[in-house]
Short mmCIF file of C-alpha atoms and ligand atoms in Angstrom, two decimals:
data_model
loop_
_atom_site.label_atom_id
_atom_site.label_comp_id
_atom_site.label_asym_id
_atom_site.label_seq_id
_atom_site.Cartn_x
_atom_site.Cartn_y
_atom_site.Cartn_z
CA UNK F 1 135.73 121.59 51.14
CA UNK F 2 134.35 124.38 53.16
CA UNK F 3 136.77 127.13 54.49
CA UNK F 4 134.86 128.93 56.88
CA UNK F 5 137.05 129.54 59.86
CA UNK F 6 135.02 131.41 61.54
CA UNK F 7 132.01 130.20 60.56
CA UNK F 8 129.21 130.71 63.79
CA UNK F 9 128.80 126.43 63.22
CA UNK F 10 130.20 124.74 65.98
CA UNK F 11 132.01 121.70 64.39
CA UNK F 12 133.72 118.49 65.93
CA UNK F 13 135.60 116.43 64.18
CA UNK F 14 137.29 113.10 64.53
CA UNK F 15 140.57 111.99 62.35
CA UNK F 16 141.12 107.80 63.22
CA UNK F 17 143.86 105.92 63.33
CA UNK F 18 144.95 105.78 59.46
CA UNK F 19 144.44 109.81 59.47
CA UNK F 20 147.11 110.15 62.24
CA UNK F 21 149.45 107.52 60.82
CA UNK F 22 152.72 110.10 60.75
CA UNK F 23 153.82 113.44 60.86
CA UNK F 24 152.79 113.73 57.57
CA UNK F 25 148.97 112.50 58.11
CA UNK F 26 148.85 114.70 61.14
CA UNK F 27 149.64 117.76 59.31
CA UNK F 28 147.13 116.96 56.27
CA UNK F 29 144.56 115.64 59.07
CA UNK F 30 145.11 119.60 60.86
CA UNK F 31 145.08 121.11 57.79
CA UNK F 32 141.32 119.82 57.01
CA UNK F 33 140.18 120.64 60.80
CA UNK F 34 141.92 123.98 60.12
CA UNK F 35 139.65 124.50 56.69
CA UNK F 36 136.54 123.09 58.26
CA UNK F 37 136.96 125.30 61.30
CA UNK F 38 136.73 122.33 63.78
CA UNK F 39 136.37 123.57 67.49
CA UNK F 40 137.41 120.30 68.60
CA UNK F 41 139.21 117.89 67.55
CA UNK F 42 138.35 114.16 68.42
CA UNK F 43 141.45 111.90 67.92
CA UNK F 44 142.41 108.00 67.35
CA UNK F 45 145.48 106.20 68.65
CA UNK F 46 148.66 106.40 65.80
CA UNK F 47 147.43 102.96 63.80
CA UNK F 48 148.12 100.11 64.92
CA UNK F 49 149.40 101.53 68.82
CA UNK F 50 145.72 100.21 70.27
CA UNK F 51 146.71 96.95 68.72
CA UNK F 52 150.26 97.28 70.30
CA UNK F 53 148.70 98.25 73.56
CA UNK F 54 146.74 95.03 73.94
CA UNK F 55 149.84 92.98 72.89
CA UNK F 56 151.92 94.84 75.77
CA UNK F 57 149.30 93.87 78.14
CA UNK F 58 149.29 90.47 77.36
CA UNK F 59 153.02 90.25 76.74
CA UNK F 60 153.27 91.86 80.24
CA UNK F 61 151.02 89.62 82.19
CA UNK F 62 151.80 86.23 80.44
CA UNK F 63 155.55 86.01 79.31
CA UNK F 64 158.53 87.68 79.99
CA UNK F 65 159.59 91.25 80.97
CA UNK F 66 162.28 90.90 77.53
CA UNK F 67 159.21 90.51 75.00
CA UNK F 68 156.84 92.86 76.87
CA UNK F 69 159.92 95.37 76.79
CA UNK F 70 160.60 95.05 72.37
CA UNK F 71 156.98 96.11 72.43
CA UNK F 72 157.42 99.00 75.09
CA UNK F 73 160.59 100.25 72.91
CA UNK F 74 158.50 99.86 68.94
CA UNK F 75 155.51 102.63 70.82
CA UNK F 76 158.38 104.44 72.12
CA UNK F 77 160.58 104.58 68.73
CA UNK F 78 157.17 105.39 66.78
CA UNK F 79 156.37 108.37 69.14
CA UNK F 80 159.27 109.60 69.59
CA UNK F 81 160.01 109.29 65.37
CA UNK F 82 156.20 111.72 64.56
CA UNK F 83 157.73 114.01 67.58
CA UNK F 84 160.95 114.85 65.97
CA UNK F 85 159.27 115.16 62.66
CA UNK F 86 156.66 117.69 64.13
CA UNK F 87 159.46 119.48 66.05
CA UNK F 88 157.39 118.85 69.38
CA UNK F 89 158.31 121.47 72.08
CA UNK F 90 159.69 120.94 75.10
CA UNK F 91 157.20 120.59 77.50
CA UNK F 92 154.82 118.64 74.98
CA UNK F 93 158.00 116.00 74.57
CA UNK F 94 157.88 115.95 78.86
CA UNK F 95 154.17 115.76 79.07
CA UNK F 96 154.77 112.16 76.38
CA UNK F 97 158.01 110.86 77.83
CA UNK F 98 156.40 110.66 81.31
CA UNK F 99 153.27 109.49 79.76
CA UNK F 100 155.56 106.53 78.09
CA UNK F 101 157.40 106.11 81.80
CA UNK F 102 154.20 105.38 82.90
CA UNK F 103 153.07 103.17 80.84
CA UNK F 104 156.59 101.15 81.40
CA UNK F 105 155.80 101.32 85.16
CA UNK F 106 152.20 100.12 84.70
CA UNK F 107 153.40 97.08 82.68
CA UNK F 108 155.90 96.00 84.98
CA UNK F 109 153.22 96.15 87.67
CA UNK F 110 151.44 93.82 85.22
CA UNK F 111 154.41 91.91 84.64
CA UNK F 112 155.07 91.21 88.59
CA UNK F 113 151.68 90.30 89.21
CA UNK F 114 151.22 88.15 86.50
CA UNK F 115 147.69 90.23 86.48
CA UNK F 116 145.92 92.31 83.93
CA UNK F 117 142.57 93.06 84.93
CA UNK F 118 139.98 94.69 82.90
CA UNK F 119 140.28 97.98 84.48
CA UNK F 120 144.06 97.83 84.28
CA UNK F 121 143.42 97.12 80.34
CA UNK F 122 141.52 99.91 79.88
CA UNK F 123 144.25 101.87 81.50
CA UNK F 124 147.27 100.40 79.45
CA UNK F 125 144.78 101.30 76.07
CA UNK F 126 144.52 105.24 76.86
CA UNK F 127 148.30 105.64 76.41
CA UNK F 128 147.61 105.08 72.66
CA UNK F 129 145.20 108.18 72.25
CA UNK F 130 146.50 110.25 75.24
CA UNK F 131 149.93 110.15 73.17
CA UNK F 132 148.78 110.79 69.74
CA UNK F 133 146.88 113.57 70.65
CA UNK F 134 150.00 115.25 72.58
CA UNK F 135 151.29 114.79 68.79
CA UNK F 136 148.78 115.84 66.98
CA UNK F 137 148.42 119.15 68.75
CA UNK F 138 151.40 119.74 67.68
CA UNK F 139 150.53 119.32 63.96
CA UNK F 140 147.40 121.84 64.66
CA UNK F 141 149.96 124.46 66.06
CA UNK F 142 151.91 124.23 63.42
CA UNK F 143 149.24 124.37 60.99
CA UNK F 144 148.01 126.86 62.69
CA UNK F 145 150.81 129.33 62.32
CA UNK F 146 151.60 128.33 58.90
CA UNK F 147 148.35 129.55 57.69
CA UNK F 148 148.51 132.67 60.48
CA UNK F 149 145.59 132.27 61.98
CA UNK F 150 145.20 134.11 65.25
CA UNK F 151 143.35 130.65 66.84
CA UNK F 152 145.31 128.86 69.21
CA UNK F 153 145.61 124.96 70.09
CA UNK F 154 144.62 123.36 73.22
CA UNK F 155 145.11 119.90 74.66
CA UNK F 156 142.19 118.60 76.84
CA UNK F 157 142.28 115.71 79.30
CA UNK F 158 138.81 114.45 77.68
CA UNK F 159 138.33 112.66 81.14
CA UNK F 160 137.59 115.73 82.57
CA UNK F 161 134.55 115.76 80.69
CA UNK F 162 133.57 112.12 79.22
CA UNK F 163 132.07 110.53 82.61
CA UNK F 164 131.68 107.14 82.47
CA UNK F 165 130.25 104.19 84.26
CA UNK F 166 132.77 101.72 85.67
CA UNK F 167 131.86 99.10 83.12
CA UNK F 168 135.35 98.52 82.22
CA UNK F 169 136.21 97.07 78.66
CA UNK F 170 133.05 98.86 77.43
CA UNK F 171 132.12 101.53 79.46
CA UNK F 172 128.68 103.48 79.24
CA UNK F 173 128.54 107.33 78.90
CA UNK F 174 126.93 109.11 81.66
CA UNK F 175 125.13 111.92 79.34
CA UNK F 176 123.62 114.10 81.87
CA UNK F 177 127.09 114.47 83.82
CA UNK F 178 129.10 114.94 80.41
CA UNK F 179 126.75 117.84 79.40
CA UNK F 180 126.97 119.26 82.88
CA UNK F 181 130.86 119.11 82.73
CA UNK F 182 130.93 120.56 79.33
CA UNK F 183 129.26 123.38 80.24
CA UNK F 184 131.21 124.11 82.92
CA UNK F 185 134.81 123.53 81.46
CA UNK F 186 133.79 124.46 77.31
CA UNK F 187 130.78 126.67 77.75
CA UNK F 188 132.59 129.46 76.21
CA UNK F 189 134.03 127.79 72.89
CA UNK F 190 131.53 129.48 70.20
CA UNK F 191 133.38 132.80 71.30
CA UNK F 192 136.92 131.14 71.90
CA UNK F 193 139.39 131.36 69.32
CA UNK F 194 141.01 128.00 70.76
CA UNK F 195 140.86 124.60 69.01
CA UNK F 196 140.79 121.56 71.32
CA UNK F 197 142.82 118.21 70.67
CA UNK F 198 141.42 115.57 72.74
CA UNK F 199 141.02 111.89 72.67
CA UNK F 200 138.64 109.38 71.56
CA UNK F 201 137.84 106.30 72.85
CA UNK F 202 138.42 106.93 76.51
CA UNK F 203 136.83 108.46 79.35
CA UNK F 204 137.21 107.99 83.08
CA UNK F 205 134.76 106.93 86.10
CA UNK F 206 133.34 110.01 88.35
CA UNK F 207 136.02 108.75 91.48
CA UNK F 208 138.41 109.45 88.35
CA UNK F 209 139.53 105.91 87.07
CA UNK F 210 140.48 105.47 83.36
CA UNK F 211 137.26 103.74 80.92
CA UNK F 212 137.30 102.60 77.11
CA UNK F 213 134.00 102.74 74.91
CA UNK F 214 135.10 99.37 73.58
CA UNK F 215 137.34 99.07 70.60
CA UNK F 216 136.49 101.80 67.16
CA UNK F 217 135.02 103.88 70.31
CA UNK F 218 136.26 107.36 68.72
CA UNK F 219 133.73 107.86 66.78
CA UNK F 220 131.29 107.21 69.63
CA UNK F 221 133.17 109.67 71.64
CA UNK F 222 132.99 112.71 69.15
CA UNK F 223 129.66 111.88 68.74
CA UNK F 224 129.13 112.35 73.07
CA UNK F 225 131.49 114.99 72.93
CA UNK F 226 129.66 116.71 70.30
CA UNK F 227 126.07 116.25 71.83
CA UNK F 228 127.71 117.87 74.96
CA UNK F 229 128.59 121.07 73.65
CA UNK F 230 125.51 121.06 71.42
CA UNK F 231 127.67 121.00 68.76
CA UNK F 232 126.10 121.61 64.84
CA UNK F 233 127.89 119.50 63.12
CA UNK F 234 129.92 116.35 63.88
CA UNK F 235 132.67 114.99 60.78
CA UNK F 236 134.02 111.66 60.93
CA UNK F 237 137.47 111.63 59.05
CA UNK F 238 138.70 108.45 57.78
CA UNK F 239 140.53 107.25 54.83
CA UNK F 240 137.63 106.70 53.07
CA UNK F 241 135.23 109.14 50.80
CA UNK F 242 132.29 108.61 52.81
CA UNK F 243 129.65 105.13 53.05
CA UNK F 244 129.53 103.65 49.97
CA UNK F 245 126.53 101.94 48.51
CA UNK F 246 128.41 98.33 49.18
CA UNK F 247 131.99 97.07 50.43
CA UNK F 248 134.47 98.19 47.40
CA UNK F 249 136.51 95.01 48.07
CA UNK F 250 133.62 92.81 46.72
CA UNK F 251 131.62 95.12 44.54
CA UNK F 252 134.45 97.56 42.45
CA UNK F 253 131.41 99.51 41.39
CA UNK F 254 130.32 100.54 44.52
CA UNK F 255 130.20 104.44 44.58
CA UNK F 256 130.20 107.08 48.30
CA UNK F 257 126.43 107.84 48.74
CA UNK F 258 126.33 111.05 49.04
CA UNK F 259 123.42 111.79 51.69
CA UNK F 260 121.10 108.94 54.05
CA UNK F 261 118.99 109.33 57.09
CA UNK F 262 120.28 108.60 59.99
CA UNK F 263 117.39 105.23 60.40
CA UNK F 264 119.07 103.97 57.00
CA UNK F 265 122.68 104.64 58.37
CA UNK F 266 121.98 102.98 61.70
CA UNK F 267 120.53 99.97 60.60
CA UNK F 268 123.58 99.69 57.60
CA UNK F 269 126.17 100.48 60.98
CA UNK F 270 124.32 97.74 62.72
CA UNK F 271 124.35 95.46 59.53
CA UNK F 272 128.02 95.51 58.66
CA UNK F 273 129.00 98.03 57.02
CA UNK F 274 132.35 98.92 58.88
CA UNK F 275 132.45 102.59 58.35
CA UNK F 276 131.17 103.76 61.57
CA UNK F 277 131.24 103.13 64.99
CA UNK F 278 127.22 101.53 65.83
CA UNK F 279 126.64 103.68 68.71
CA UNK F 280 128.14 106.33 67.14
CA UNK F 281 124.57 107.48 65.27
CA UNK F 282 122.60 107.56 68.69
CA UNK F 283 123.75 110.52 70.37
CA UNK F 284 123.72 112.11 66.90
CA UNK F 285 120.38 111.24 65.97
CA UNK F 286 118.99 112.37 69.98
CA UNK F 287 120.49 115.91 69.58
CA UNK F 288 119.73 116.09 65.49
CA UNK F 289 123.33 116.63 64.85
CA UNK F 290 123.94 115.97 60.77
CA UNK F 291 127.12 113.79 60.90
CA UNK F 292 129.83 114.15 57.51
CA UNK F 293 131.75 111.25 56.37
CA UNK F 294 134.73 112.41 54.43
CA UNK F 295 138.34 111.31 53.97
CA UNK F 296 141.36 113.24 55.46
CA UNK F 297 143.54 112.03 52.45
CA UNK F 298 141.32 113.96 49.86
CA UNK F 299 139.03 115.70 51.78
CA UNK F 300 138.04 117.49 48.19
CA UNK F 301 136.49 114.02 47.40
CA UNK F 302 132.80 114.74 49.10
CA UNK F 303 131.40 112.21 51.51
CA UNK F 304 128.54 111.09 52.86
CA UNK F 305 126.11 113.43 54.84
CA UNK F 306 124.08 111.16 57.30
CA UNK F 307 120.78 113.35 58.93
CA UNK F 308 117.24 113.35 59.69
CA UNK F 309 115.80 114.69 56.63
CA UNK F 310 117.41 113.85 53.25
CA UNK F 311 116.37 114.89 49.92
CA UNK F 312 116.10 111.55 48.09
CA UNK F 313 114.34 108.43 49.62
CA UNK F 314 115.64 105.50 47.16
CA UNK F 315 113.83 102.48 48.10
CA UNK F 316 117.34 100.32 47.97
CA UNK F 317 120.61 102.60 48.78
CA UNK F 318 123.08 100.60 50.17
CA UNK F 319 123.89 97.18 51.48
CA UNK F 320 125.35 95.33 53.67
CA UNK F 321 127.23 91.77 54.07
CA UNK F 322 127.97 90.33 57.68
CA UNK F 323 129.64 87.49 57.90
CA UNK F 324 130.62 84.63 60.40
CA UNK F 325 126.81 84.48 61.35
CA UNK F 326 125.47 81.78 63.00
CA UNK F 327 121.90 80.82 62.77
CA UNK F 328 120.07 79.26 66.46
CA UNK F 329 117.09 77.56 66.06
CA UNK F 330 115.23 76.99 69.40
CA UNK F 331 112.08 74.64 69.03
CA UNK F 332 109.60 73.09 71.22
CA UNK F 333 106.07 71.85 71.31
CA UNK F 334 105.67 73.59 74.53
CA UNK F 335 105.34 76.40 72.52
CA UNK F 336 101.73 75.92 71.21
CA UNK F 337 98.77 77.39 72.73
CA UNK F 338 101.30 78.90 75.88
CA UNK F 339 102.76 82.03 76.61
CA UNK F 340 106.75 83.11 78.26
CA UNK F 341 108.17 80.92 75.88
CA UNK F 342 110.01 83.45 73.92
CA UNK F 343 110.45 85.47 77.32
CA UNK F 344 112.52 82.87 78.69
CA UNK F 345 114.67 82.14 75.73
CA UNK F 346 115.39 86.09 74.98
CA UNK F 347 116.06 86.11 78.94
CA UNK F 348 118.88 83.37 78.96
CA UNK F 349 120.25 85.61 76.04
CA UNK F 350 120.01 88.64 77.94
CA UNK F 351 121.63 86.82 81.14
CA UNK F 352 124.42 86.19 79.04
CA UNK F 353 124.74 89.64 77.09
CA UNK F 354 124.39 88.32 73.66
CA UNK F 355 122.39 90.62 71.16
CA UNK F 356 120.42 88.98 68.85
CA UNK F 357 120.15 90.90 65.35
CA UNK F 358 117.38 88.96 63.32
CA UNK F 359 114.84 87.01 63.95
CA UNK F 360 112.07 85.15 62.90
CA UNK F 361 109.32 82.75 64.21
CA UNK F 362 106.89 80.07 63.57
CA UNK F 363 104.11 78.78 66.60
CA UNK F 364 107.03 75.91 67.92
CA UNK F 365 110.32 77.69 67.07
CA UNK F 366 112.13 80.52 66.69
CA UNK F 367 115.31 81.07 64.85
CA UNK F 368 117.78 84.01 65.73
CA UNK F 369 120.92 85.86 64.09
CA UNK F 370 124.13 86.01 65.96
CA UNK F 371 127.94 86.71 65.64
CA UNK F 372 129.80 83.59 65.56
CA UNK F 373 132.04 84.96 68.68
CA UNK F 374 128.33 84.44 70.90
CA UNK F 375 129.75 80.74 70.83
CA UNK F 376 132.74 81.20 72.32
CA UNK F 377 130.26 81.05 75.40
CA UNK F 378 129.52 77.81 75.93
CA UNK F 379 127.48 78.25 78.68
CA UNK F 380 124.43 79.95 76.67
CA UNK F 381 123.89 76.88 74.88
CA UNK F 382 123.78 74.90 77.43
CA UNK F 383 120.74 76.83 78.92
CA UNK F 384 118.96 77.59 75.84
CA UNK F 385 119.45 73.43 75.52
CA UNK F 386 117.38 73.62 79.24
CA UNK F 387 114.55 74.92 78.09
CA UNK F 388 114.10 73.29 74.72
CA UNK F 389 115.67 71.64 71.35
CA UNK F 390 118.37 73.89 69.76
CA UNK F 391 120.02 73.37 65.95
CA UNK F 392 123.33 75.99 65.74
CA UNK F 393 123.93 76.47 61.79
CA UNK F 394 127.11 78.08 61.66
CA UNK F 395 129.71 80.41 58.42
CA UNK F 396 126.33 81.93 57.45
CA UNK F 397 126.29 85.44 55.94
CA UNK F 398 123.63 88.05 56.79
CA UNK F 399 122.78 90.28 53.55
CA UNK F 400 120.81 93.53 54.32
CA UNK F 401 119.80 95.80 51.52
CA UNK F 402 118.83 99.48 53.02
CA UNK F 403 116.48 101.72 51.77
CA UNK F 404 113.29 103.09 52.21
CA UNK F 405 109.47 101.78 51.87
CA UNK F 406 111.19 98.29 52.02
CA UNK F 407 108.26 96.80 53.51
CA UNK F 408 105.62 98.30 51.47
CA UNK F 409 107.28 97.62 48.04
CA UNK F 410 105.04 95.38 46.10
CA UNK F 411 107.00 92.92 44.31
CA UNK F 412 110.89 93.64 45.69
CA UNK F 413 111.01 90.33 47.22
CA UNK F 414 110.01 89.01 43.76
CA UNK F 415 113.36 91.33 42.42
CA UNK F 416 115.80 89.81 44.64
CA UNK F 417 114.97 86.71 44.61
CA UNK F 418 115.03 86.52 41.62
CA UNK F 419 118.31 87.84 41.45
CA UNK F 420 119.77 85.55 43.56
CA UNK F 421 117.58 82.14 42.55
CA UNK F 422 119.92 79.52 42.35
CA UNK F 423 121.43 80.14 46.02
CA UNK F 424 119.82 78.89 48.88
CA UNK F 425 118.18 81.85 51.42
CA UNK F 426 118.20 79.87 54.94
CA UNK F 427 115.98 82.72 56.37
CA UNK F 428 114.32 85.85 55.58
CA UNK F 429 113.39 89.13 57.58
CA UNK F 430 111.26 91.78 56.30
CA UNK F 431 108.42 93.63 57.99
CA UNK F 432 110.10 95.07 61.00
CA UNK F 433 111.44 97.85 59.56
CA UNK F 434 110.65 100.22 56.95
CA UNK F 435 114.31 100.58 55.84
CA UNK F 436 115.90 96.97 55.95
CA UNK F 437 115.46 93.95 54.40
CA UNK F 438 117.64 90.61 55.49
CA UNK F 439 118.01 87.66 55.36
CA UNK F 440 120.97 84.62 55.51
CA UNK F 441 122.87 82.58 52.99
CA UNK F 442 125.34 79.89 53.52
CA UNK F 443 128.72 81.94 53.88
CA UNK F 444 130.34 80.88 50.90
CA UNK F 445 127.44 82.45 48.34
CA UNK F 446 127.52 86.11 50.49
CA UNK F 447 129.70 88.01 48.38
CA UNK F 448 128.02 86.72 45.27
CA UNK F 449 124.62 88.02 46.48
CA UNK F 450 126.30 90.76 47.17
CA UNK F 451 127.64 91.74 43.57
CA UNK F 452 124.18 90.66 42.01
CA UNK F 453 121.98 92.63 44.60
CA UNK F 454 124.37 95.78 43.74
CA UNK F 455 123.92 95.12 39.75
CA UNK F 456 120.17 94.67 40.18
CA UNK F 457 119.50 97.77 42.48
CA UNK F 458 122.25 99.76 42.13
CA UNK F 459 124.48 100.26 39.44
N1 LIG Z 501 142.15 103.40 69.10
C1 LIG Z 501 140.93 102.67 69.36
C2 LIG Z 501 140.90 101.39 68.54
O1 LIG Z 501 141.80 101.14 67.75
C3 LIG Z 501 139.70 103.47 69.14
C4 LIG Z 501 139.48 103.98 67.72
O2 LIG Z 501 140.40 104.02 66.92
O3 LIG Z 501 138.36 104.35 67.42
O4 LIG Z 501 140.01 100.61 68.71
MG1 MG Z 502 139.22 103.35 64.25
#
């Protein structure tokens, strides 16, 4: 680990939800900020209090004020319990306790209207990382004056600065406005001594109400947050040394890759590997900001360095498993000889906001990747059903293998395949992309392909 306080690099880091568990996370989680001279910090809800949040609101809205109330008194016990252990000061423990009277108010408004509305769930959510990071400033003071440095701690309201549209649930960043307002209200931090605590995952409307990037949205936020303050570095702490080449739980052998470009890493965010936040990559990649993966529980480990240029281009480095896939196939003669066919089927998808992630196509029919949850909406079905004849295949698993050159490799197909010849491949992607090749197997024979892939290529 680097520990350059006052290194000239302008560093933002995030710690999530595991890293901020307790007292005692929040002090190890400040004491790696502290050693990677972080300029601000970027942090999660305490785990498990986004979860609790949602619960409230439901609680709140649907059943009765006794159940919504046990839930209001577990986030209070669990704030009030890292408080006591951090020895929170006086006006930090008034700054939480009217946050938590607030959010006791707010659900009872809930509760009497029998309402929850989006924009009131968004609300409700921001207690979780508007607390925790009341808390964890705490642990960065402390740390702070443990290891005497003359730096100070500051709390920031990041809705001051991450502007939002009002699309609430999943709210868009407004990037020109949050690079204007960080240059107005942290244009000075290269030559502060001050280390900000501020929250991920929410943000706030310009006429000032309360947003969410959509749930895992701190990463996404000290990736914005970073691109704001043209930061040089952005960290992502988790409880995890860095990407690894495939999911531990089904591969043991899988090992942290140690550097990949940020078109590998997006595509293997995209693809299923859990580690990061999807969006997270794009402001990154737009203001060439190399992003560290690294865990706060041994941040001695290494990690994974995602950037632009990397050193080694390994034609397979990682890959990826997503499950619950459902395959549609659209067909119809219409399709020969005319034109606007695919238009109009990729518009009834766009009408209904469903993102397609593979696809492939023959002159009468094209077949297309989706998460299983694009079901839930019955609707879309029905319209694609409109146009022309439509087979669902559903508990498929999408297998991606990352790397580099993928589609100029003579005789890789040949190489998986082979691997993997007695299960049945229900559809195949390669071409699109230099750095991705896919394709689907029936859901039961993923994690199979998985450990075979990661024997043939990998280990
Ligand atoms: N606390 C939010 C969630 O659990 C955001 C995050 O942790 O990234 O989804
Ligand atoms: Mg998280």
């Amino acid at each position: 680990m680097k520990t350059a306080y006052n290194s000239n690099q302008l560093i933002v880091s995030k710690f999530g939800g595991t890293s901020m568990g307790d007292a005692q996370c929040m002090l190890r989680s400040a004491n790696v900020a502290l050693k990677q001279g972080s300029k601000i910090v970027v942090v999660s809800a305490t785990s498990g209090t986004t979860n609790d949040l949602i619960e409230l609101a439901n609680t709140a809205e649907k059943s009765s004020w006794e159940k919504a109330q046990v839930i209001i008194n577990k986030i209070k016990n669990k704030h009030h319990k890292i408080a006591a252990d951090l020895e929170l000061d006086k006006s930090s423990l008034l700054m939480m306790d009217e946050m938590l009277g607030e959010l006791e108010s707010m659900s009872r408004g809930i509760h009497l209207l029998k309402d929850c509305s989006l924009k009131a769930m968004d609300s409700m959510q921001s207690f979780g990382e508007r607390l925790s990071s009341i808390l964890f400033r705490q642990a960065m003071t402390l740390t702070l004056n443990k290891e005497k440095s003359n730096a100070k701690s500051e709390w920031l309201d990041v809705r001051d600065v991450l502007i939002t549209d009002h699309q609430f649930g999943k709210a868009r960043p407004l990037t020109a406005e949050i690079v204007s307002r960080c240059e107005k209200r942290l244009g000075a931090i290269r030559h502060e001594e001050v280390i900000y605590v501020t929250q991920g995952f929410i943000g706030s409307t310009e006429d000032g109400m309360t947003t969410t990037l959509g749930r895992g949205g701190s990463d996404y936020s000290a990736a914005i947050l970073a691109e704001g303050v043209k930061a040089d570095i952005l960290e992502i702490w988790t409880d995890v040394a860095g990407i690894a080449t495939t999911d531990p739980r089904i591969c043991p052998e899988a090992r942290s890759i140690p550097e990949i470009s940020f078109k590998e890493a997006s595509e293997l965010a995209t693809f299923g590997a859990k580690i990061l936040h999807p969006a997270t990559l794009m402001p990154a990649i737009r203001s060439q900001i190399p992003v560290f993966v690294g865990s706060s529980f041994g941040a001695d480990l290494g990690g994974t360095w995602i950037k632009k240029d990397v050193e080694h281009t390994p034609l397979v480095r990682a890959m990826a498993i997503r499950k619950k896939q459902v395959l549609v196939t659209v067909s119809t003669p219409e399709m020969l000889y005319s034109h606007g066919f695919l238009f109009s089927i990729f518009k009834i998808f766009n009408d209904h906001k469903v993102s397609i992630d593979a696809i492939t196509t023959s002159e009468i029919s094209v077949s297309m990747t989706l998460d299983d949850s694009a079901l839930l909406n019955k609707a879309l079905i029905r319209d694609l059903e409109q146009q022309a004849e439509v087979l669902v295949e559903e508990d498929l698993s999408l297998i991606s293998l990352i790397g580099n050159n993928i589609n100029h490799t003579p005789g890789l197909a040949k190489k998986i395949f082979d691997s993997i010849s007695d299960i049945n491949v229900r559809m195949i992607c390669l071409g699109a992309s230099k750095h991705n090749f896919c394709f689907i197997v029936d859901g039961t024979q993923g994690e199979e392909a998985i450990k075979r892939l990661h024997k043939t290529f990998i280990n």
